[in-house]
Short mmCIF file of C-alpha atoms in Angstrom, two decimals:
data_model
loop_
_atom_site.label_atom_id
_atom_site.label_comp_id
_atom_site.label_asym_id
_atom_site.label_seq_id
_atom_site.Cartn_x
_atom_site.Cartn_y
_atom_site.Cartn_z
CA UNK A 65 21.25 -22.81 -16.93
CA UNK A 66 23.77 -20.61 -18.83
CA UNK A 67 27.17 -22.12 -19.45
CA UNK A 68 30.06 -21.71 -17.39
CA UNK A 69 31.66 -19.25 -19.82
CA UNK A 70 28.81 -16.55 -18.29
CA UNK A 71 30.05 -16.89 -14.99
CA UNK A 72 32.79 -14.03 -15.67
CA UNK A 73 29.69 -12.01 -16.80
CA UNK A 74 28.26 -12.06 -13.68
CA UNK A 75 31.47 -11.24 -11.86
CA UNK A 76 32.30 -14.49 -10.69
CA UNK A 77 36.27 -15.81 -10.99
CA UNK A 78 36.67 -18.92 -12.84
CA UNK A 79 36.56 -22.54 -10.84
CA UNK A 80 39.53 -24.19 -9.93
CA UNK A 81 40.01 -27.97 -10.59
CA UNK A 82 41.50 -28.74 -7.25
CA UNK A 83 43.10 -27.08 -4.34
CA UNK A 84 45.29 -28.54 -1.63
CA UNK A 85 47.50 -27.41 1.14
CA UNK A 86 50.12 -28.77 3.58
CA UNK A 87 49.56 -29.59 7.09
CA UNK A 88 51.74 -27.98 9.81
CA UNK A 89 52.11 -31.26 11.50
CA UNK A 90 53.93 -33.79 9.24
CA UNK A 91 53.73 -34.25 5.61
CA UNK A 92 50.02 -35.40 5.44
CA UNK A 93 47.97 -33.84 2.74
CA UNK A 94 44.87 -31.95 3.77
CA UNK A 95 42.03 -33.58 1.62
CA UNK A 96 40.81 -31.49 -1.58
CA UNK A 97 37.99 -28.99 -0.82
CA UNK A 98 37.26 -28.54 -4.68
CA UNK A 99 34.02 -30.26 -4.69
CA UNK A 100 32.74 -27.88 -1.58
CA UNK A 101 33.85 -24.76 -3.39
CA UNK A 102 32.38 -26.07 -6.59
CA UNK A 103 28.82 -26.72 -4.88
CA UNK A 104 29.00 -23.20 -3.01
CA UNK A 105 30.03 -21.81 -6.55
CA UNK A 106 27.14 -23.23 -8.56
CA UNK A 107 24.27 -22.17 -5.50
CA UNK A 108 25.55 -18.38 -5.52
CA UNK A 109 25.57 -18.27 -9.59
CA UNK A 110 21.91 -19.63 -9.21
CA UNK A 111 20.86 -17.05 -7.07
CA UNK A 112 22.43 -14.11 -9.16
CA UNK A 113 21.20 -15.64 -12.41
CA UNK A 114 17.77 -15.95 -11.01
CA UNK A 115 17.87 -12.23 -9.57
CA UNK A 116 19.03 -11.34 -13.08
CA UNK A 117 15.99 -12.97 -14.80
CA UNK A 118 13.31 -11.83 -12.68
CA UNK A 119 14.22 -8.40 -13.20
CA UNK A 120 13.51 -8.49 -16.86
CA UNK A 121 9.51 -8.41 -18.09
CA UNK A 122 10.33 -12.01 -19.77
CA UNK A 123 11.63 -13.61 -16.55
CA UNK A 124 8.94 -11.99 -14.41
CA UNK A 125 6.01 -13.55 -16.49
CA UNK A 126 7.84 -17.06 -16.06
CA UNK A 127 7.31 -16.57 -12.19
CA UNK A 128 4.55 -18.33 -10.25
CA UNK A 129 1.25 -17.61 -12.20
CA UNK A 130 2.64 -16.95 -15.44
CA UNK A 131 3.35 -18.90 -18.65
CA UNK A 132 6.58 -20.60 -17.72
CA UNK A 133 5.23 -22.03 -14.50
CA UNK A 134 8.66 -21.57 -12.39
CA UNK A 135 8.52 -22.33 -9.03
CA UNK A 136 10.24 -19.43 -7.25
CA UNK A 137 9.35 -19.31 -3.53
CA UNK A 138 11.91 -21.65 -2.79
CA UNK A 139 14.93 -19.36 -3.62
CA UNK A 140 13.59 -16.70 -0.83
CA UNK A 141 13.90 -19.54 1.57
CA UNK A 142 17.67 -19.65 1.29
CA UNK A 143 20.10 -19.23 4.35
CA UNK A 144 20.81 -15.70 5.26
CA UNK A 145 24.47 -15.65 3.31
CA UNK A 146 22.38 -16.09 -0.01
CA UNK A 147 19.24 -14.37 0.64
CA UNK A 148 20.94 -10.73 0.29
CA UNK A 149 22.40 -11.70 -3.22
CA UNK A 150 18.88 -10.83 -4.73
CA UNK A 151 19.37 -7.11 -4.00
CA UNK A 152 16.88 -4.65 -2.36
CA UNK A 153 15.31 -3.39 -5.53
CA UNK A 154 13.14 -6.66 -6.15
CA UNK A 155 10.98 -7.57 -3.40
CA UNK A 156 9.60 -11.08 -3.25
CA UNK A 157 6.33 -12.40 -4.89
CA UNK A 158 3.87 -12.84 -2.34
CA UNK A 159 0.57 -14.45 -2.31
CA UNK A 160 -1.57 -11.42 -1.40
CA UNK A 161 -4.98 -10.03 -1.93
CA UNK A 162 -4.93 -7.01 -4.42
CA UNK A 163 -6.27 -3.69 -3.00
CA UNK A 164 -8.01 -2.98 -6.56
CA UNK A 165 -9.32 -6.01 -7.85
CA UNK A 166 -9.70 -7.95 -4.51
CA UNK A 167 -7.98 -11.24 -6.13
CA UNK A 168 -5.43 -13.08 -4.50
CA UNK A 169 -2.31 -13.11 -6.92
CA UNK A 170 1.33 -13.25 -6.57
CA UNK A 171 2.09 -9.61 -5.74
CA UNK A 172 5.37 -7.50 -5.62
CA UNK A 173 4.21 -4.52 -2.87
CA UNK A 174 4.28 -1.28 -3.72
CA UNK A 175 7.61 0.40 -2.42
CA UNK A 176 5.89 3.60 -1.09
CA UNK A 177 3.19 1.97 1.41
CA UNK A 178 3.81 -1.45 1.02
CA UNK A 179 0.24 -2.28 -0.09
CA UNK A 180 -0.64 -4.99 -2.46
CA UNK A 181 -1.75 -3.80 -5.99
CA UNK A 182 -1.28 -6.63 -8.64
CA UNK A 183 0.37 -6.24 -12.00
CA UNK A 184 -2.75 -5.63 -14.27
CA UNK A 185 -4.42 -3.23 -12.03
CA UNK A 186 -1.28 -1.01 -11.78
CA UNK A 187 -0.45 -1.26 -15.57
CA UNK A 188 -4.29 0.02 -16.22
CA UNK A 189 -3.78 2.84 -13.47
CA UNK A 190 -0.41 3.77 -14.81
CA UNK A 191 -1.75 4.01 -18.62
CA UNK A 192 -4.66 5.82 -17.58
CA UNK A 193 -2.50 8.73 -15.96
CA UNK A 194 -0.20 8.73 -18.68
CA UNK A 195 -3.22 9.36 -21.06
CA UNK A 196 -4.22 12.25 -19.06
CA UNK A 197 -0.71 13.74 -19.44
CA UNK A 198 0.46 13.15 -15.84
CA UNK A 199 4.02 13.14 -15.09
CA UNK A 200 4.14 12.88 -11.29
CA UNK A 201 1.62 9.84 -10.64
CA UNK A 202 0.41 9.31 -7.40
CA UNK A 203 0.10 5.97 -5.63
CA UNK A 204 -3.06 4.24 -6.52
CA UNK A 205 -3.76 3.43 -2.80
CA UNK A 206 -6.01 6.49 -1.64
CA UNK A 207 -4.31 6.41 1.71
CA UNK A 208 -0.86 7.13 0.27
CA UNK A 209 0.09 10.33 -0.43
CA UNK A 210 3.13 9.56 -2.09
CA UNK A 211 4.30 9.79 -5.52
CA UNK A 212 5.44 6.35 -7.36
CA UNK A 213 9.25 6.65 -8.38
CA UNK A 214 10.19 6.62 -11.98
CA UNK A 215 11.63 3.23 -11.87
CA UNK A 216 8.46 1.75 -10.61
CA UNK A 217 6.42 3.53 -13.26
CA UNK A 218 8.65 2.44 -16.28
CA UNK A 219 9.16 -1.14 -14.92
CA UNK A 220 5.29 -1.84 -14.97
CA UNK A 221 3.95 0.94 -17.70
CA UNK A 222 2.84 -0.77 -21.00
CA UNK A 223 5.38 -0.48 -23.85
CA UNK A 224 3.15 1.79 -25.77
CA UNK A 225 3.03 4.47 -23.03
CA UNK A 226 6.65 4.34 -22.08
CA UNK A 227 7.29 7.12 -24.77
CA UNK A 228 4.76 9.23 -23.57
CA UNK A 229 5.61 9.25 -20.11
CA UNK A 230 9.12 10.08 -20.59
CA UNK A 231 7.84 13.08 -22.80
CA UNK A 232 5.68 14.42 -20.13
CA UNK A 233 8.23 13.46 -17.54
CA UNK A 234 10.78 15.98 -19.52
CA UNK A 235 7.94 18.42 -20.16
CA UNK A 236 7.77 18.72 -16.28
CA UNK A 237 11.45 18.92 -15.67
CA UNK A 238 12.06 21.91 -18.27
CA UNK A 239 11.84 25.83 -17.57
CA UNK A 240 9.89 28.18 -19.54
CA UNK A 241 13.09 28.70 -22.06
CA UNK A 242 12.48 25.31 -23.34
CA UNK A 243 9.30 24.11 -25.45
CA UNK A 244 8.52 21.13 -27.60
CA UNK A 245 7.58 21.51 -31.20
CA UNK A 246 3.66 21.26 -31.54
CA UNK A 247 4.11 18.62 -34.36
CA UNK A 248 7.19 16.24 -33.35
CA UNK A 249 7.34 16.99 -29.74
CA UNK A 250 11.30 18.07 -30.46
CA UNK A 251 12.48 20.09 -27.72
CA UNK A 252 13.86 23.57 -28.46
CA UNK A 253 15.23 26.07 -26.34
CA UNK A 254 14.95 29.80 -26.85
CA UNK A 255 18.02 32.04 -26.37
CA UNK A 256 17.39 35.78 -25.96
CA UNK A 257 19.91 37.87 -27.67
CA UNK A 258 21.75 40.98 -26.00
CA UNK A 259 20.50 43.64 -28.17
CA UNK A 260 17.05 45.49 -28.43
CA UNK A 261 15.16 44.02 -31.68
CA UNK A 262 13.27 46.87 -33.81
CA UNK A 263 9.49 46.86 -33.74
CA UNK A 264 9.62 45.10 -37.09
CA UNK A 265 11.67 42.28 -35.59
CA UNK A 266 9.79 42.28 -32.40
CA UNK A 267 7.36 39.46 -33.31
CA UNK A 268 9.62 37.37 -35.66
CA UNK A 269 11.98 36.53 -33.15
CA UNK A 270 10.04 33.96 -31.88
CA UNK A 271 9.91 32.22 -34.90
CA UNK A 272 11.28 28.77 -34.64
CA UNK A 273 11.74 26.11 -37.33
CA UNK A 274 12.10 22.64 -35.79
CA UNK A 275 14.90 21.10 -36.68
CA UNK A 276 13.55 17.48 -36.65
CA UNK A 277 10.53 18.05 -38.85
CA UNK A 278 10.94 21.80 -40.48
CA UNK A 279 7.67 22.95 -38.92
CA UNK A 280 7.57 26.64 -38.48
CA UNK A 281 5.91 27.66 -34.96
CA UNK A 282 5.74 30.59 -32.68
CA UNK A 283 7.64 29.95 -29.53
CA UNK A 284 5.59 32.80 -27.52
CA UNK A 285 2.13 31.19 -27.80
CA UNK A 286 3.02 27.75 -28.69
CA UNK A 287 1.07 27.62 -31.84
CA UNK A 288 1.91 27.36 -35.88
CA UNK A 289 3.53 30.36 -37.10
CA UNK A 290 1.08 33.26 -37.64
CA UNK A 291 2.58 35.55 -40.15
CA UNK A 292 1.22 39.16 -39.82
CA UNK A 293 -0.84 38.44 -36.72
CA UNK A 294 0.35 38.77 -33.20
CA UNK A 295 -0.23 36.20 -30.68
CA UNK A 296 -3.31 37.89 -28.92
CA UNK A 297 -5.44 37.95 -32.24
CA UNK A 298 -4.43 34.60 -33.05
CA UNK A 299 -5.72 32.95 -29.80
CA UNK A 300 -8.89 34.78 -30.30
CA UNK A 301 -9.31 33.36 -33.84
CA UNK A 302 -7.74 33.75 -37.31
CA UNK A 303 -8.91 36.71 -38.85
CA UNK A 304 -9.28 35.21 -42.29
CA UNK A 305 -11.52 32.27 -40.51
CA UNK A 306 -13.79 34.86 -39.16
CA UNK A 307 -13.98 36.95 -42.29
CA UNK A 308 -15.16 34.01 -44.14
CA UNK A 309 -17.53 32.69 -41.32
CA UNK A 310 -19.27 36.23 -41.62
CA UNK A 311 -19.90 36.37 -45.23
CA UNK A 312 -23.11 35.66 -46.72
CA UNK A 313 -23.79 33.14 -49.17
CA UNK A 314 -27.13 31.86 -50.60
CA UNK A 315 -28.86 33.73 -48.03
CA UNK A 316 -26.93 32.22 -45.07
CA UNK A 317 -23.54 32.79 -43.36
CA UNK A 318 -20.83 30.42 -44.40
CA UNK A 319 -20.08 29.39 -40.63
CA UNK A 320 -21.73 29.97 -37.15
CA UNK A 321 -19.48 29.90 -33.85
CA UNK A 322 -21.13 27.85 -31.15
CA UNK A 323 -21.88 30.15 -28.26
CA UNK A 324 -20.44 27.65 -25.77
CA UNK A 325 -17.20 26.18 -26.89
CA UNK A 326 -16.68 28.57 -29.83
CA UNK A 327 -15.67 26.15 -32.64
CA UNK A 328 -17.29 27.22 -36.08
CA UNK A 329 -19.75 24.99 -37.59
CA UNK A 330 -20.85 25.14 -41.17
CA UNK A 331 -24.51 24.06 -41.98
CA UNK A 332 -25.02 22.09 -45.31
CA UNK A 333 -29.17 21.28 -45.07
CA UNK A 334 -31.77 21.64 -42.64
CA UNK A 335 -33.24 24.09 -40.37
CA UNK A 336 -31.75 26.66 -38.07
CA UNK A 337 -31.71 24.57 -34.94
CA UNK A 338 -28.10 23.08 -34.66
CA UNK A 339 -26.61 21.13 -32.24
CA UNK A 340 -22.87 21.20 -31.31
CA UNK A 341 -20.66 17.94 -31.94
CA UNK A 342 -18.51 19.18 -29.40
CA UNK A 343 -20.39 20.18 -26.31
CA UNK A 344 -23.84 19.32 -27.45
CA UNK A 345 -25.28 22.89 -27.09
CA UNK A 346 -28.62 23.65 -28.86
CA UNK A 347 -28.13 26.96 -30.66
CA UNK A 348 -29.76 28.82 -33.74
CA UNK A 349 -27.70 28.96 -36.88
CA UNK A 350 -29.13 32.52 -37.88
CA UNK A 351 -28.21 34.62 -34.75
CA UNK A 352 -25.97 31.91 -32.93
CA UNK A 353 -27.77 32.24 -29.66
CA UNK A 354 -28.73 29.23 -27.37
CA UNK A 355 -31.88 27.69 -27.63
CA UNK A 356 -34.03 28.56 -24.22
CA UNK A 357 -37.65 28.34 -23.33
CA UNK A 358 -39.66 28.81 -20.44
CA UNK A 359 -43.45 28.26 -20.01
CA UNK A 360 -45.75 31.07 -20.19
CA UNK A 361 -42.74 33.15 -22.13
CA UNK A 362 -42.13 31.17 -25.09
CA UNK A 363 -39.02 29.91 -26.82
CA UNK A 364 -36.56 30.52 -29.63
CA UNK A 365 -39.01 30.09 -32.15
CA UNK A 366 -41.72 32.70 -30.63
CA UNK A 367 -41.93 36.22 -32.24
CA UNK A 368 -42.94 37.92 -29.28
CA UNK A 369 -40.83 36.29 -26.53
CA UNK A 370 -37.74 37.43 -25.25
CA UNK A 371 -36.14 34.34 -26.15
CA UNK A 372 -37.00 34.48 -29.40
CA UNK A 373 -34.54 34.76 -32.64
CA UNK A 374 -33.76 38.35 -33.57
CA UNK A 375 -34.45 37.33 -37.31
CA UNK A 376 -38.07 36.16 -36.64
CA UNK A 377 -39.35 39.64 -35.71
CA UNK A 378 -38.39 43.16 -36.82
CA UNK A 379 -34.95 42.14 -37.65
CA UNK A 380 -34.33 45.95 -39.16
CA UNK A 381 -35.30 47.68 -35.91
CA UNK A 382 -33.78 46.06 -33.16
CA UNK A 383 -34.84 48.77 -30.32
CA UNK A 384 -38.34 48.49 -31.33
CA UNK A 385 -38.26 44.81 -31.28
CA UNK A 386 -36.69 44.84 -27.78
CA UNK A 387 -39.47 47.15 -26.36
CA UNK A 388 -42.16 45.19 -27.86
CA UNK A 389 -40.64 42.07 -26.38
CA UNK A 390 -39.92 43.66 -23.38
CA UNK A 391 -43.44 45.09 -22.77
CA UNK A 392 -44.92 41.66 -23.46
CA UNK A 393 -42.57 40.18 -20.76
CA UNK A 394 -43.40 42.66 -18.16
CA UNK A 395 -47.04 42.40 -18.98
CA UNK A 396 -46.95 38.62 -18.41
CA UNK A 397 -44.99 38.99 -15.35
CA UNK A 398 -47.73 41.64 -14.13
CA UNK A 399 -50.65 39.45 -15.11
CA UNK A 400 -49.27 36.23 -13.95
CA UNK A 401 -49.94 36.99 -10.45
CA UNK A 402 -53.25 38.73 -10.85
CA UNK A 403 -54.03 35.33 -12.35
CA UNK A 404 -52.92 33.35 -9.68
CA UNK A 405 -54.42 35.57 -7.01
CA UNK A 406 -57.87 35.18 -8.99
CA UNK A 407 -57.57 31.92 -9.37
CA UNK A 408 -57.07 31.06 -5.72
CA UNK A 409 -60.02 33.52 -4.89
CA UNK A 410 -62.58 31.59 -7.32
CA UNK A 411 -61.20 28.45 -5.66
CA UNK A 412 -62.14 29.75 -2.21
CA UNK A 413 -65.46 30.94 -3.28
CA UNK A 414 -65.79 27.41 -4.72
CA UNK A 415 -65.04 25.74 -1.65
CA UNK A 416 -67.12 27.97 0.67
CA UNK A 417 -70.16 27.42 -1.75
CA UNK A 418 -69.19 23.74 -1.71
CA UNK A 419 -69.39 23.65 2.04
CA UNK A 420 -73.19 25.10 1.94
CA UNK A 421 -74.61 23.51 -1.18
CA UNK A 422 -73.07 19.79 -0.53
CA UNK A 423 -75.33 19.07 2.70
CA UNK A 424 -78.39 20.56 1.05
CA UNK A 425 -77.62 18.40 -2.11
CA UNK A 426 -77.28 15.43 0.04
CA UNK A 427 -80.33 16.22 1.87
CA UNK A 428 -82.31 16.83 -1.05
CA UNK A 429 -81.18 13.52 -2.45
CA UNK A 430 -82.04 11.64 0.41
CA UNK A 431 -85.50 12.84 0.41
CA UNK A 432 -85.94 12.15 -2.93
CA UNK A 433 -84.98 8.63 -2.25
CA UNK A 434 -87.53 8.28 0.44
CA UNK A 435 -90.22 9.88 -1.92
CA UNK A 436 -89.76 7.00 -4.17
CA UNK A 437 -89.87 4.21 -1.94
CA UNK A 438 -93.01 5.44 -0.05
CA UNK A 439 -91.42 5.56 3.38
CA UNK A 440 -92.48 8.28 5.86
CA UNK A 441 -90.07 10.55 7.52
#
């Protein structure tokens, strides 16, 4: 217990050594009640100090099941005048079954639905939600549609995720005139001026230099500053990057763009069959098309297949290549049903022939067997 000097910090007046009073009848002195007041003061201070300790993470870890092993359940069995001293923001730790891990622990029920979720499960859930960039975190109980309040989230959130949560929370509260720096996340408010800018300064008005890290970025598209390129062209891709990727060096392109996620990939060695490390898409490095294949119609390495690479067959004459491959595909589409019909017809004929031939074959086989044994019919 802290020394009595700390009582004033808790809002308690200093104790008196004694108190006395004079009775109405005679000069008899009333017995001093200082010992009773002192016991009342000590009990009141214990309740307040215990409430203050449990509201800190260190004090909570010292609760039942923690490292300190302090038994706290008796405090909640205080008489009614002292039971309200703990405040309404800290509910008692009860032995409940967690709705997530199903283990019985000392749990403080959630303030929204009063369901039991242990501290470890709640911390993992909150940390996962913050990693996803969520500011309004819903209750982990599926039956509850409420959102957890900021105090509950900050109290149970791990220390490493508190800064991220405050950033996402601030980001959800700002309007469109305030954006964070792409590098240091410092918030900057864009103030529009009353005059009409000239066409030369129309794009430069969105040029922002962060006062915190001196990073230059575009407020309109929230990207690094792109000198001489508007936001629409920058979103589609940097002109210099696209020009460099399309250049042919040593008989191949400098880089090829993935047909699915659109990132540029440079081949250093190996064949034309590439696998994107971002989305695991298989594509051809020469033409940039996906690898497709279909039985009886070929794949990307077939010259006459409609899925074939354009550089494998007549690369200089694209119209003739499409005509030839289209004709082959149409012929296969027409021949395939004929082959199926012919196969079915041959199968039917074989079945009919079998129905007549099989009994004759069995009869001849039986007769030959009888003739060998010399048995009459």
